[in-house]
XYZ file of C-alpha atoms in Angstrom:
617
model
C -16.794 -28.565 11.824
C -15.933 -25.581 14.202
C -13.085 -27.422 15.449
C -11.793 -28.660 11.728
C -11.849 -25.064 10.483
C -10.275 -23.682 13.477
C -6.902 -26.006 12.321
C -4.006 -24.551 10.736
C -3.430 -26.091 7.081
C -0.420 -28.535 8.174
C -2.546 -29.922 11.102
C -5.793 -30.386 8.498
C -2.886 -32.159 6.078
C -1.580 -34.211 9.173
C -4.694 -35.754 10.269
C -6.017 -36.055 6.567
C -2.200 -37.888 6.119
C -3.060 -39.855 9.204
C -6.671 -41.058 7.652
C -5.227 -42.239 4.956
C -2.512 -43.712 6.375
C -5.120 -46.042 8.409
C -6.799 -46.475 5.516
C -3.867 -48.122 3.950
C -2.789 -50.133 6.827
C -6.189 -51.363 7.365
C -6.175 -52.406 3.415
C -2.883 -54.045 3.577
C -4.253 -55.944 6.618
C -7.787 -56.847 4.984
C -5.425 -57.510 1.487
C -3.072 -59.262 3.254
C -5.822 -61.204 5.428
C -7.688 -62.520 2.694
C -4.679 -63.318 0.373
C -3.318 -66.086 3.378
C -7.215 -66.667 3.569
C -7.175 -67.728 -0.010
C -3.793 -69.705 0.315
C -4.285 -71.254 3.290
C -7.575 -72.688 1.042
C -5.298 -73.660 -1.624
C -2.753 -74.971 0.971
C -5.515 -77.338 2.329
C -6.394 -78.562 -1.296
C -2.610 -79.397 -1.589
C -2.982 -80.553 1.956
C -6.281 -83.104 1.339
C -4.410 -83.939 -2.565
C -1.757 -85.126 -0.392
C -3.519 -87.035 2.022
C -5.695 -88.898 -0.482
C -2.049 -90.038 -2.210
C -1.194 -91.065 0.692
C -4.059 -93.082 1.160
C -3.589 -94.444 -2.081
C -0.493 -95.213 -0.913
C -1.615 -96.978 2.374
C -3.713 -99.242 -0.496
C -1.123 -99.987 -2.670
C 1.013 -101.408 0.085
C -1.801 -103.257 0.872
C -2.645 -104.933 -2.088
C 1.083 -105.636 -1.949
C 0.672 -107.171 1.503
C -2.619 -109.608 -0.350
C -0.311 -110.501 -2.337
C 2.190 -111.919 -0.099
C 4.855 -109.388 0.723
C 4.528 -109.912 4.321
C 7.162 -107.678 5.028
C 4.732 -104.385 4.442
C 2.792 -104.857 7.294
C 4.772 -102.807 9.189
C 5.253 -99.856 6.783
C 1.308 -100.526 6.032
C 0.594 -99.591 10.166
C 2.993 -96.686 9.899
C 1.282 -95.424 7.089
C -2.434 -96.150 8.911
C -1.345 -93.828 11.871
C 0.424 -91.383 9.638
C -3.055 -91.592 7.665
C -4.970 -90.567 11.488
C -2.821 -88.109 12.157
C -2.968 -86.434 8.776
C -6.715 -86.467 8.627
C -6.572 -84.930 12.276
C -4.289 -82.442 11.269
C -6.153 -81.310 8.077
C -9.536 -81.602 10.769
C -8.253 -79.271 13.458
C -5.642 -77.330 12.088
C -1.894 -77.664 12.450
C 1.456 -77.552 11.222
C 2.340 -79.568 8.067
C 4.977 -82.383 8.284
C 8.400 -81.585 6.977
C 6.953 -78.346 6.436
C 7.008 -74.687 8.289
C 3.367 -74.310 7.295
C 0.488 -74.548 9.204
C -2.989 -75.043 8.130
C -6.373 -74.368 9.738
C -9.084 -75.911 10.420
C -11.511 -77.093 7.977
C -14.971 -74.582 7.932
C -18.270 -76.278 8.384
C -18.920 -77.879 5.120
C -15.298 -79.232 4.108
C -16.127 -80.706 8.207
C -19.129 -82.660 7.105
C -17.145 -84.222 4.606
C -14.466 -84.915 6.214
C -16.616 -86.341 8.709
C -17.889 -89.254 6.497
C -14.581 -89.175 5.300
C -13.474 -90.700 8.090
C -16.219 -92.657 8.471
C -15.204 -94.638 5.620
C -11.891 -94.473 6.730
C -12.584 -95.981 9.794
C -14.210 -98.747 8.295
C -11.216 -98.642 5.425
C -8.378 -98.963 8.278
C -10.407 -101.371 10.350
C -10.463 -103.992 6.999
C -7.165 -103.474 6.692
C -5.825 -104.721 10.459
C -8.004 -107.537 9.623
C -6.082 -108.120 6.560
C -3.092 -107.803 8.472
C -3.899 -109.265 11.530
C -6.875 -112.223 10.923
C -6.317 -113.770 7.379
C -3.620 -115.686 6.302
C -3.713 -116.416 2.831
C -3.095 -120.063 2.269
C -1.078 -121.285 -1.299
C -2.231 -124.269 -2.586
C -0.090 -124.509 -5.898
C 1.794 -121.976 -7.814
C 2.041 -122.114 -11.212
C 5.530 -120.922 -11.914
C 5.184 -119.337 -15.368
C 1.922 -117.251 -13.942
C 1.924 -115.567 -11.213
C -1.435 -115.879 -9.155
C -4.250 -113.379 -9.474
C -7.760 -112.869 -7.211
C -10.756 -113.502 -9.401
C -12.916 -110.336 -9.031
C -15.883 -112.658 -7.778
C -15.814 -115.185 -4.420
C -18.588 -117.876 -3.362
C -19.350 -117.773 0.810
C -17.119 -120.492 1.186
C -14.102 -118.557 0.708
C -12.727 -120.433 -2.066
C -11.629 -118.184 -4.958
C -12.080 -119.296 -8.343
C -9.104 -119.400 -10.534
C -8.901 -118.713 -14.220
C -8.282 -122.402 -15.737
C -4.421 -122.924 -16.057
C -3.620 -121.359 -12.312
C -3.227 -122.502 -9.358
C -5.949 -122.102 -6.690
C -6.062 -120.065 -3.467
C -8.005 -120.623 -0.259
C -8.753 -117.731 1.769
C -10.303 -117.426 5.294
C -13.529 -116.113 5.872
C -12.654 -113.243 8.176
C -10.000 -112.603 4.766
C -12.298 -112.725 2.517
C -14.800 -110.152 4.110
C -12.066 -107.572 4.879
C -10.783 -107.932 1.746
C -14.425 -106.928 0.792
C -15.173 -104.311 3.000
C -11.345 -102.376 1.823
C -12.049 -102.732 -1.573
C -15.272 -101.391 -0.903
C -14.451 -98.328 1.392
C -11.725 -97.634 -1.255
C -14.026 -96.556 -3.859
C -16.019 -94.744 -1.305
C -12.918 -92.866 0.182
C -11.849 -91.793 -3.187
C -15.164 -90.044 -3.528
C -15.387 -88.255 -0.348
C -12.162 -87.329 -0.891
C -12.922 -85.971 -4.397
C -15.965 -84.284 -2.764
C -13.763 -82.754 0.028
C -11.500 -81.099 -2.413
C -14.328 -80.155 -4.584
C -15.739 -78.459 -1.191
C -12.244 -77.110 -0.768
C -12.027 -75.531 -3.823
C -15.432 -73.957 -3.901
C -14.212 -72.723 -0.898
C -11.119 -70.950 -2.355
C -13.421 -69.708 -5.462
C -15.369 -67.834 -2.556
C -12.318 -66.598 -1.365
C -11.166 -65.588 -4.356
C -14.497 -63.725 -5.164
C -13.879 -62.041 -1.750
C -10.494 -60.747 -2.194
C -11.607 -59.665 -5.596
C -14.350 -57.820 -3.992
C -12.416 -56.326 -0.918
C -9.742 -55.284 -3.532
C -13.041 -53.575 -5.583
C -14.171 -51.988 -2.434
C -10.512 -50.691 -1.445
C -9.953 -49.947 -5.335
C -13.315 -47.662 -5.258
C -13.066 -46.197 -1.189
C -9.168 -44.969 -2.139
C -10.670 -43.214 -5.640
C -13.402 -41.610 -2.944
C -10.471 -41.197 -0.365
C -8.442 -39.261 -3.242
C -11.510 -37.298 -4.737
C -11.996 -36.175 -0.973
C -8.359 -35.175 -0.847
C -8.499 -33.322 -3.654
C -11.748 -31.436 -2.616
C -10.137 -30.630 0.416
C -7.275 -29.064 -1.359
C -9.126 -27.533 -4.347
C -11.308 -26.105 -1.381
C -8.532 -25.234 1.009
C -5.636 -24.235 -1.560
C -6.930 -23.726 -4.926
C -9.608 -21.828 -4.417
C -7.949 -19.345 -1.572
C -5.280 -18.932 -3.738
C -7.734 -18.154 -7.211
C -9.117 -15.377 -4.845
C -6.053 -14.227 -3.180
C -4.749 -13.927 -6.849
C -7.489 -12.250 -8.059
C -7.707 -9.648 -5.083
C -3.942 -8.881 -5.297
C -4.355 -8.000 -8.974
C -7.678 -5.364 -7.770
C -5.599 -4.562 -5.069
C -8.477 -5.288 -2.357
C -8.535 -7.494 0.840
C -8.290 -11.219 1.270
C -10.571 -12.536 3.561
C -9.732 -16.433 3.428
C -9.180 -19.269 6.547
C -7.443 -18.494 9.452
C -4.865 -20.942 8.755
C -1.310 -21.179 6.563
C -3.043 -19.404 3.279
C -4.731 -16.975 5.436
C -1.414 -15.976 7.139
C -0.066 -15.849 3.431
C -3.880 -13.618 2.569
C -2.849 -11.190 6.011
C 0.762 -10.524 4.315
C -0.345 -10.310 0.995
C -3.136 -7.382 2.534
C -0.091 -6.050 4.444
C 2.141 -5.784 1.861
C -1.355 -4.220 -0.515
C -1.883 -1.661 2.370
C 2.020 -0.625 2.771
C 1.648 -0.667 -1.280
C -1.189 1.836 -1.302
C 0.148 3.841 1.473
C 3.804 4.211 -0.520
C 1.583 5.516 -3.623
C -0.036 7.694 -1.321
C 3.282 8.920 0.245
C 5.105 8.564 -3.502
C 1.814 10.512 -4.752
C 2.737 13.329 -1.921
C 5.796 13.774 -2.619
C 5.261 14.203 -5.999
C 2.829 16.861 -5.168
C 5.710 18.501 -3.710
C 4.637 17.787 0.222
C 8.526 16.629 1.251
C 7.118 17.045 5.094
C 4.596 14.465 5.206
C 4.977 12.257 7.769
C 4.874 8.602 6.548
C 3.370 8.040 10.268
C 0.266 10.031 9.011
C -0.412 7.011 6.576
C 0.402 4.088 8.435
C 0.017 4.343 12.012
C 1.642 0.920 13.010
C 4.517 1.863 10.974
C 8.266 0.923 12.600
C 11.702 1.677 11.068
C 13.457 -1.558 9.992
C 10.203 -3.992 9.395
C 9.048 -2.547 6.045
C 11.624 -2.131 3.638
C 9.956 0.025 1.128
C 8.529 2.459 3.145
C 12.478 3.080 5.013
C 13.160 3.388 1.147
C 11.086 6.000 0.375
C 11.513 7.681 3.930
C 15.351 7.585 2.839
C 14.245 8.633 -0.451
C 11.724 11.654 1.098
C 14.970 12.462 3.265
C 17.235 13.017 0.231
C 14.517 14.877 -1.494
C 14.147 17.230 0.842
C 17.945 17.784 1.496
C 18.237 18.036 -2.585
C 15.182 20.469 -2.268
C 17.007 22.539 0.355
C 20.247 22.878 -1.183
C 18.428 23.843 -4.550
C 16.421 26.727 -2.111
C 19.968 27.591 -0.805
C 21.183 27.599 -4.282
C 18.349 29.652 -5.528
C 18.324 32.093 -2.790
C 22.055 32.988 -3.438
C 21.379 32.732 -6.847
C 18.889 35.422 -7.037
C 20.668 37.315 -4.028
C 23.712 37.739 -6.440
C 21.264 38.926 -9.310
C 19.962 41.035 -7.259
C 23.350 42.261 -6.131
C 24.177 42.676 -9.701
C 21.900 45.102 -10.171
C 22.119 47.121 -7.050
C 26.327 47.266 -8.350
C 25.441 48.018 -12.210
C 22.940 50.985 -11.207
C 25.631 53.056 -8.707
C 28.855 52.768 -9.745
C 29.688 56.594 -9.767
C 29.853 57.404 -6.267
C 31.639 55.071 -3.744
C 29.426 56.329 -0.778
C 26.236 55.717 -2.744
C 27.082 52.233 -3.488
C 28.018 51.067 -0.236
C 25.012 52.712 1.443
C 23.130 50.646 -0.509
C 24.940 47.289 -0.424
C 24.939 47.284 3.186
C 21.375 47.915 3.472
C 20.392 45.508 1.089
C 22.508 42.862 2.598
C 21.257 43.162 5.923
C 17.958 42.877 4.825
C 18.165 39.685 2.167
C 20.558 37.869 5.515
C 17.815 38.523 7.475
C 20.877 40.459 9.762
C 20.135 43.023 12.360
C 23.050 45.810 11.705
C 26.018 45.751 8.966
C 28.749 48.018 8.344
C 30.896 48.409 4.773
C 34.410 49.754 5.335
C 36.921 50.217 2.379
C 40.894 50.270 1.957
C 42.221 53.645 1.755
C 45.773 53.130 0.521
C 46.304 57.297 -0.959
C 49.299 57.627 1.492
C 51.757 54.582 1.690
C 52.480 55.931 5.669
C 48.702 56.062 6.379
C 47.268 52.670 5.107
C 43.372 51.908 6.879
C 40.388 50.863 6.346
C 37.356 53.543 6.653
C 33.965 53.138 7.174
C 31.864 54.458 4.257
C 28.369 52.816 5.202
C 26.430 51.540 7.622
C 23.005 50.441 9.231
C 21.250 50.466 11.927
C 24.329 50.400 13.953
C 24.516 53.193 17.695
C 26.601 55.642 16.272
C 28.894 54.897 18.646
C 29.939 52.376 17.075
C 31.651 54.077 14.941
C 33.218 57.294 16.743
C 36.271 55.407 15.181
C 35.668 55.609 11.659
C 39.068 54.222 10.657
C 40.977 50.870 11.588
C 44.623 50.036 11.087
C 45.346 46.546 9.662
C 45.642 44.055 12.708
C 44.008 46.459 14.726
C 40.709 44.457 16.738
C 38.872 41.588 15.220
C 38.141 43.165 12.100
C 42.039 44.490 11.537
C 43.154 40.831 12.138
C 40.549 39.317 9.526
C 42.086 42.079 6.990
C 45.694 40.899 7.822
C 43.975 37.034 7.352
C 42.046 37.533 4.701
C 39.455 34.645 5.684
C 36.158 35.141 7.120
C 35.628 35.624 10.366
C 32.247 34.408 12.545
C 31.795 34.840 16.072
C 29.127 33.630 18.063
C 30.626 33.564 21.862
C 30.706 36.882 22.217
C 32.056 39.338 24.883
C 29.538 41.759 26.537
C 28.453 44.596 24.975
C 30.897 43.730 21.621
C 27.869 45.048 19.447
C 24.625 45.541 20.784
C 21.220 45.905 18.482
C 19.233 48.552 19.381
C 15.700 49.613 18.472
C 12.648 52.004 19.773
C 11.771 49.247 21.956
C 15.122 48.650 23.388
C 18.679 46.807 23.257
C 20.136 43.804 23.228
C 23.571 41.935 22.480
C 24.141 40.570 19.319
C 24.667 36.601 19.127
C 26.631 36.380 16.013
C 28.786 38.510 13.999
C 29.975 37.819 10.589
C 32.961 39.784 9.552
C 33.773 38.785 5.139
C 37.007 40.403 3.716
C 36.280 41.505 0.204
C 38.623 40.373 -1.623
C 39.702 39.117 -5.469
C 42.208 36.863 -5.786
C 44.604 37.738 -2.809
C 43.982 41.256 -3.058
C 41.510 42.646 0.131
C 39.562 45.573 -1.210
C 37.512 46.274 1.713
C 35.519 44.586 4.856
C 31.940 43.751 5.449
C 30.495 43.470 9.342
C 27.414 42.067 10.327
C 25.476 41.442 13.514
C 22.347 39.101 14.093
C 20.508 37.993 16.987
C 20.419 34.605 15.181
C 23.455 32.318 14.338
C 24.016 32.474 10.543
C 24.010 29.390 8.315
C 26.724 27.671 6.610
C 24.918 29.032 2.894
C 24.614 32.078 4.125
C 27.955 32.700 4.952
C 29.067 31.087 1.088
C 26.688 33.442 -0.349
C 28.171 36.819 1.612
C 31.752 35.732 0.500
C 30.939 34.826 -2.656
C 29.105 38.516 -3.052
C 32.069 40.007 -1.826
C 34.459 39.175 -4.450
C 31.240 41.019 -6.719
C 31.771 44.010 -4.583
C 35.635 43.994 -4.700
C 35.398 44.037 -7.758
C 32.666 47.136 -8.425
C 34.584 48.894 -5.165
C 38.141 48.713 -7.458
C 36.258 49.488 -10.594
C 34.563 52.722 -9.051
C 37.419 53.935 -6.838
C 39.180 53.278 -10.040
C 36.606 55.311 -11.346
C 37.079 57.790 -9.002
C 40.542 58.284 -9.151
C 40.256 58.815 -12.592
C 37.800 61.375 -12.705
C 40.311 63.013 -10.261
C 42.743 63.101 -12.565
C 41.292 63.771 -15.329
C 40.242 66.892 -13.534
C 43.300 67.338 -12.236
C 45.215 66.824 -15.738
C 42.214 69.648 -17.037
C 43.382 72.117 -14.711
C 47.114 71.826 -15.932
C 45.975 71.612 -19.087
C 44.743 74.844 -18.451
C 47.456 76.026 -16.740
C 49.881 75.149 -19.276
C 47.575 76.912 -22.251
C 48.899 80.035 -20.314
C 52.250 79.230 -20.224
C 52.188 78.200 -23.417
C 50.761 81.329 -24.617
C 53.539 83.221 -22.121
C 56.085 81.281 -23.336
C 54.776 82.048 -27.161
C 55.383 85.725 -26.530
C 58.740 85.071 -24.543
C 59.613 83.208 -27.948
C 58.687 86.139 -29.746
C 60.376 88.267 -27.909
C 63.690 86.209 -28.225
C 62.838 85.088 -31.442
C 63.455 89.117 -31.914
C 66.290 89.741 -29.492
C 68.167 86.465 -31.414
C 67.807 88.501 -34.653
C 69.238 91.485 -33.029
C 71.781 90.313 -31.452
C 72.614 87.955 -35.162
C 72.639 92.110 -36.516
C 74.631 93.321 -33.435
C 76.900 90.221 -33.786
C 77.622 90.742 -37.292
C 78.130 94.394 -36.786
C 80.564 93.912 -34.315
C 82.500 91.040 -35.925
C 82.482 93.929 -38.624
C 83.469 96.718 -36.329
C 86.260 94.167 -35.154
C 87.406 93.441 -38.458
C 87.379 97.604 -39.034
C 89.241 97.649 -35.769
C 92.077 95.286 -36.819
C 92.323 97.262 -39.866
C 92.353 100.247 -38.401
C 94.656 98.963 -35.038
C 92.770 101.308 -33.351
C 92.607 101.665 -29.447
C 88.514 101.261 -28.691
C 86.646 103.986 -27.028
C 85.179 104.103 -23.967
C 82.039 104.614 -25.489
C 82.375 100.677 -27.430
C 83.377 99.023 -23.822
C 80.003 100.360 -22.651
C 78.426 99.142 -25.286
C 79.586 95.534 -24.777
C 78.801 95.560 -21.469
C 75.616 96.577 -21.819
C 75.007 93.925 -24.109
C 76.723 91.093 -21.991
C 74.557 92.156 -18.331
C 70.999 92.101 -21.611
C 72.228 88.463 -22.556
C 72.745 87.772 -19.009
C 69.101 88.543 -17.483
C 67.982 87.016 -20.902
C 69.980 83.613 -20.136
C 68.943 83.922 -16.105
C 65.256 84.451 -16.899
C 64.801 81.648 -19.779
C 66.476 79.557 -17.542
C 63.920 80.192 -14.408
C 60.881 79.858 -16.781
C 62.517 76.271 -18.241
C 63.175 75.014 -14.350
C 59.240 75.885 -13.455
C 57.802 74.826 -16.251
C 57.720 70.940 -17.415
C 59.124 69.775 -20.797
C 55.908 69.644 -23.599
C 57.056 68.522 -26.968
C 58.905 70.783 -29.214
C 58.252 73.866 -27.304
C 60.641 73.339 -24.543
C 63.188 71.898 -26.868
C 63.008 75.781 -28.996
C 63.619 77.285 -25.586
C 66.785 75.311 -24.786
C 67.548 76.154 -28.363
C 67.261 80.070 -27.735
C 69.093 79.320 -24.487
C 71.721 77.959 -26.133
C 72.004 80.425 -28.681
C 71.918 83.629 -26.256
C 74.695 80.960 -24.528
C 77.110 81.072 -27.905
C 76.528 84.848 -28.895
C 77.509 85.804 -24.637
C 80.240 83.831 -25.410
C 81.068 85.312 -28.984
C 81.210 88.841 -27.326
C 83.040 87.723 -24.388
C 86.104 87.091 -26.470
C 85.186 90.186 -28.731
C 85.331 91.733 -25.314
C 88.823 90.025 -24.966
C 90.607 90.697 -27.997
C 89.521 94.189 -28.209
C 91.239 94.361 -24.768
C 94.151 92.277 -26.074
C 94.652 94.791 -28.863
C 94.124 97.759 -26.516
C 96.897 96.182 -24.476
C 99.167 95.675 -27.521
């Protein structure tokens, strides 16, 4: 039993296979070996059937011969030793003539009676060669219409009676008694021949009884052969398969034959085992634990032979690089919020701002030093950046506090506008330096600040550590935030400057407005006096031309007097309108006045002339 349940499923089904396969062959044989059984019976019934006809045969002939056909004997002898070898044949066995079938030889009874068969036949052929050999049948008359018959009875004499009307026939002796003894035999061979096929045939009715009970037996050993197959396969298959079946759905362990189903039970608890560790690692990562090791669950595990779990390794691996760029996107998310703030709360002073910028940004990049510089662009000939904050950089650093564009590393990234990282470099390019000691930086990020095209400013930092590719996105994408709030306050600035600026002229021209209020007075009043003088001198001239009068010295002093007044007058409103800016309709009264003290200079210049014209006349 050890060894049967040690073999693998197909070997169980190849010798079970081979069983029956015996089986079968040995039934077709047994079948097959009492079917010809049963024929060759029949086949000897044929056989004897044939042989008694032709020993009927063999009698007829004879009787023939009796009667006076002498030309049977012959055929009669052939037939006597076809007769021998016949009853030999159907005796021992042999092949049928004109036949390809053989028979065999007779069994013990059918023997026996075959054996006083040929007694009789013996007996039967010897009465025969004396009929054919020893009598002679002697004719005494013949009547012609009948033909001669032997009277059933005979005297000792040998004379035969005749029925009356017929001729009469003498016979020998010897005749006579062979004639007795086949007539005789013939009866008795007909029996033993009808017993030998009655033997025969019992035989074949206990053959057929046979075959139908070897065909019973076969019948009922292949229904146990079958029933035993299908025990072996309700054992072997259908039950191991109920229980794999049933474990699968509890999702427990198949313990089942170590052959082809129990292979099929080891996968199936493979495949239950990888199932439960995937909800174990699914169940992790749903908790959130994208590190977990899928290793730390199933030791014998090896990329490429379990699909599922490279799945959800591929799928852990996307996870976590989805988690990570969501942290990345978070951390710059709340690094500009917090940016926002720091720019909403100081946007009055510029110095303020960036001291607190660069402090914060150093601290949120995890950075060791930073520096803020800004564009100062007041003086067209003087454009440069200047350093407004910094931390924890050596002062020395910055004994240059302002930087041409293109001038070092950070002029050039000005001029480029694109961010700049270094992390090869030179000696003692910025070194980090605390109470413990000082070291050179390995990377320095240097971010133009910048909206749209136009750079408002630069940001420098140093780290010991190299800075990531987020990191970098998120200090650009702050500094277009702090372009922005650097133009808005320096905007801010420069307003407040001028605004201050455009108070103090204000201011300044209140005064000069109230100066040039009084100066307007005052011409206001010199116009009107000069409109009198004017008027009194176009009168005086008019008296004058009436009058044809030479003028006195006392009148040319007069008029010049008047023209060197209208003179400073014009000289000194002119001054105060070149210093003083146009404003509204103030400046435009002053030009008026000007032009006014203009006309009446004029007027008395050619009052001035015509009095001399007349003086000359």
């Amino acid at each position: 039993m050890n060894f049967w349940r040690k073999l693998s499923l197909r070997a169980q089904s190849s010798y079970i296979l081979a069983i029956l396969s015996v089986i079968l062959i040995a039934e077709y044989f047994i079948i097959r070996s009492k079917l010809e059984s049963l024929t060759e019976g029949e086949r000897k019934i044929d056989f004897a059937r044939s042989v008694q006809v032709q020993n009927q045969q063999i009698t007829l002939q004879t009787e023939f011969f009796i009667q006076g056909k002498k030309e049977l004997a012959t055929e009669v002898v052939a037939l006597i030793d076809n007769q021998d070898h016949l009853l030999q044949t159907l005796r021992d066995g042999g092949r049928m003539d004109g036949t390809n079938l053989f028979v065999e030889p007779l069994s013990r009874l059918p023997r026996i009676t075959l054996d006083n068969l040929e007694k009789n036949w013996n007996n039967y052929k010897t009465a025969i060669q004396v009929l054919l050999t020893e009598g002679e049948i002697a004719v005494q008359s013949i009547t012609p219409a009948t033909p001669p018959a032997m009277s059933s009875g005979s005297d000792s004499t040998g004379v035969l009676q005749e029925e009356p009307g017929s001729s009469i026939v003498v016979i020998e002796p010897a005749f006579n008694k062979a004639k007795l003894i086949f007539e005789s035999q013939w009866l008795a061979l007909s029996k033993w021949y009808n017993t030998l096929i009655l033997d025969l045939e019992d035989e074949v009715r206990v053959k057929q009884a046979a075959v139908l009970n070897w065909f019973t037996i076969l019948v009922l050993l292949d229904i146990g052969g079958l029933f035993l197959v299908f025990v072996f396969f309700n054992r072997q298959v259908l039950v191991p398969l109920a229980l794999i079946g049933k474990n699968t759905a509890s999702r427990t362990a198949s313990n089942v034959a170590s052959n082809e189903i129990g292979l099929v039970a080891n996968q199936i608890n493979d495949t239950l085992e990888d199932l439960r560790d995937a909800t174990d690692f699914v169940i992790a990562i749903g908790e959130g634990k994208l590190d977990l090791d899928y290793r730390s669950l199933d030791k014998h595990y090896a990329g490429g032979n379990n699909i599922l779990a490279d799945s959800l390794i591929g799928m852990q691996a996307r996870l976590k690089a989805l988690n990570e760029e969501e942290g990345k996107r978070q951390w710059a998310n709340e690094g500009l919020a917090k940016f926002v703030d720091i720019l909403r709360s100081s946007n009055d002073n510029l110095t303020l701002l960036g001291d607190k910028i660069i402090a914060a940004l150093v601290k949120y990049t995890n950075s060791n030093q930073g520096s803020l510089y800004i564009l100062n662009e007041e003086e067209a000939s003087d454009k440069h950046l200047e350093l407004i904050s910094m931390f924890a950089f050596d002062t020395k650093k910055f004994t240059q506090q302002k930087i041409k564009p293109g001038e070092g590393i950070l002029g050039q990234t000005f001029l480029e506008k694109e961010t700049t990282y270094l992390t090869n470099l030179p000696e003692d390019y910025v070194r980090i330096t605390s109470g413990l000691g000082d070291a050179n930086a390995k990377s320095v990020l240097i971010v133009p600040l910048k909206v749209d095209t136009q750079v408002y400013g630069m940001i420098e930092l140093a780290s010991f550590t190299p800075y990531l590719p987020h990191e970098i996105a998120f200090v650009e994408k702050l500094g277009e935030s702090i372009a922005s709030t650097l133009a808005s306050v320096r905007g801010a600035q420069r307003n407040r400057q001028l605004i201050q600026q455009f108070q103090q002229q204000t201011e300044e021209m209140r005064a000069q407005e109230e100066e040039m209020r009084q100066n307007m007075e005052e011409l206001q009043a010199t116009q009107e006096e000069i409109s009198r003088k004017e008027r009194n001198y176009l009168a005086r001239i008019e008296e004058l031309e009436n009058q044809k009068a030479a003028p006195s010295n006392e009148d040319k002093e007069d008029f010049k007097q008047k023209e060197r007044e209208y003179l400073l007058k014009i000289e000194e409103l002119s001054m105060q309108v070149a210093e003083t800016p146009a404003r509204g309709d103030d400046w435009e009264v002053a030009i008026d006045v000007e032009k006014t003290l203009r006309i009446n200079l004029q007027a008395l210049q050619l009052t001035q002339e015509e009095l001399a014209r007349k003086r000359n006349d």
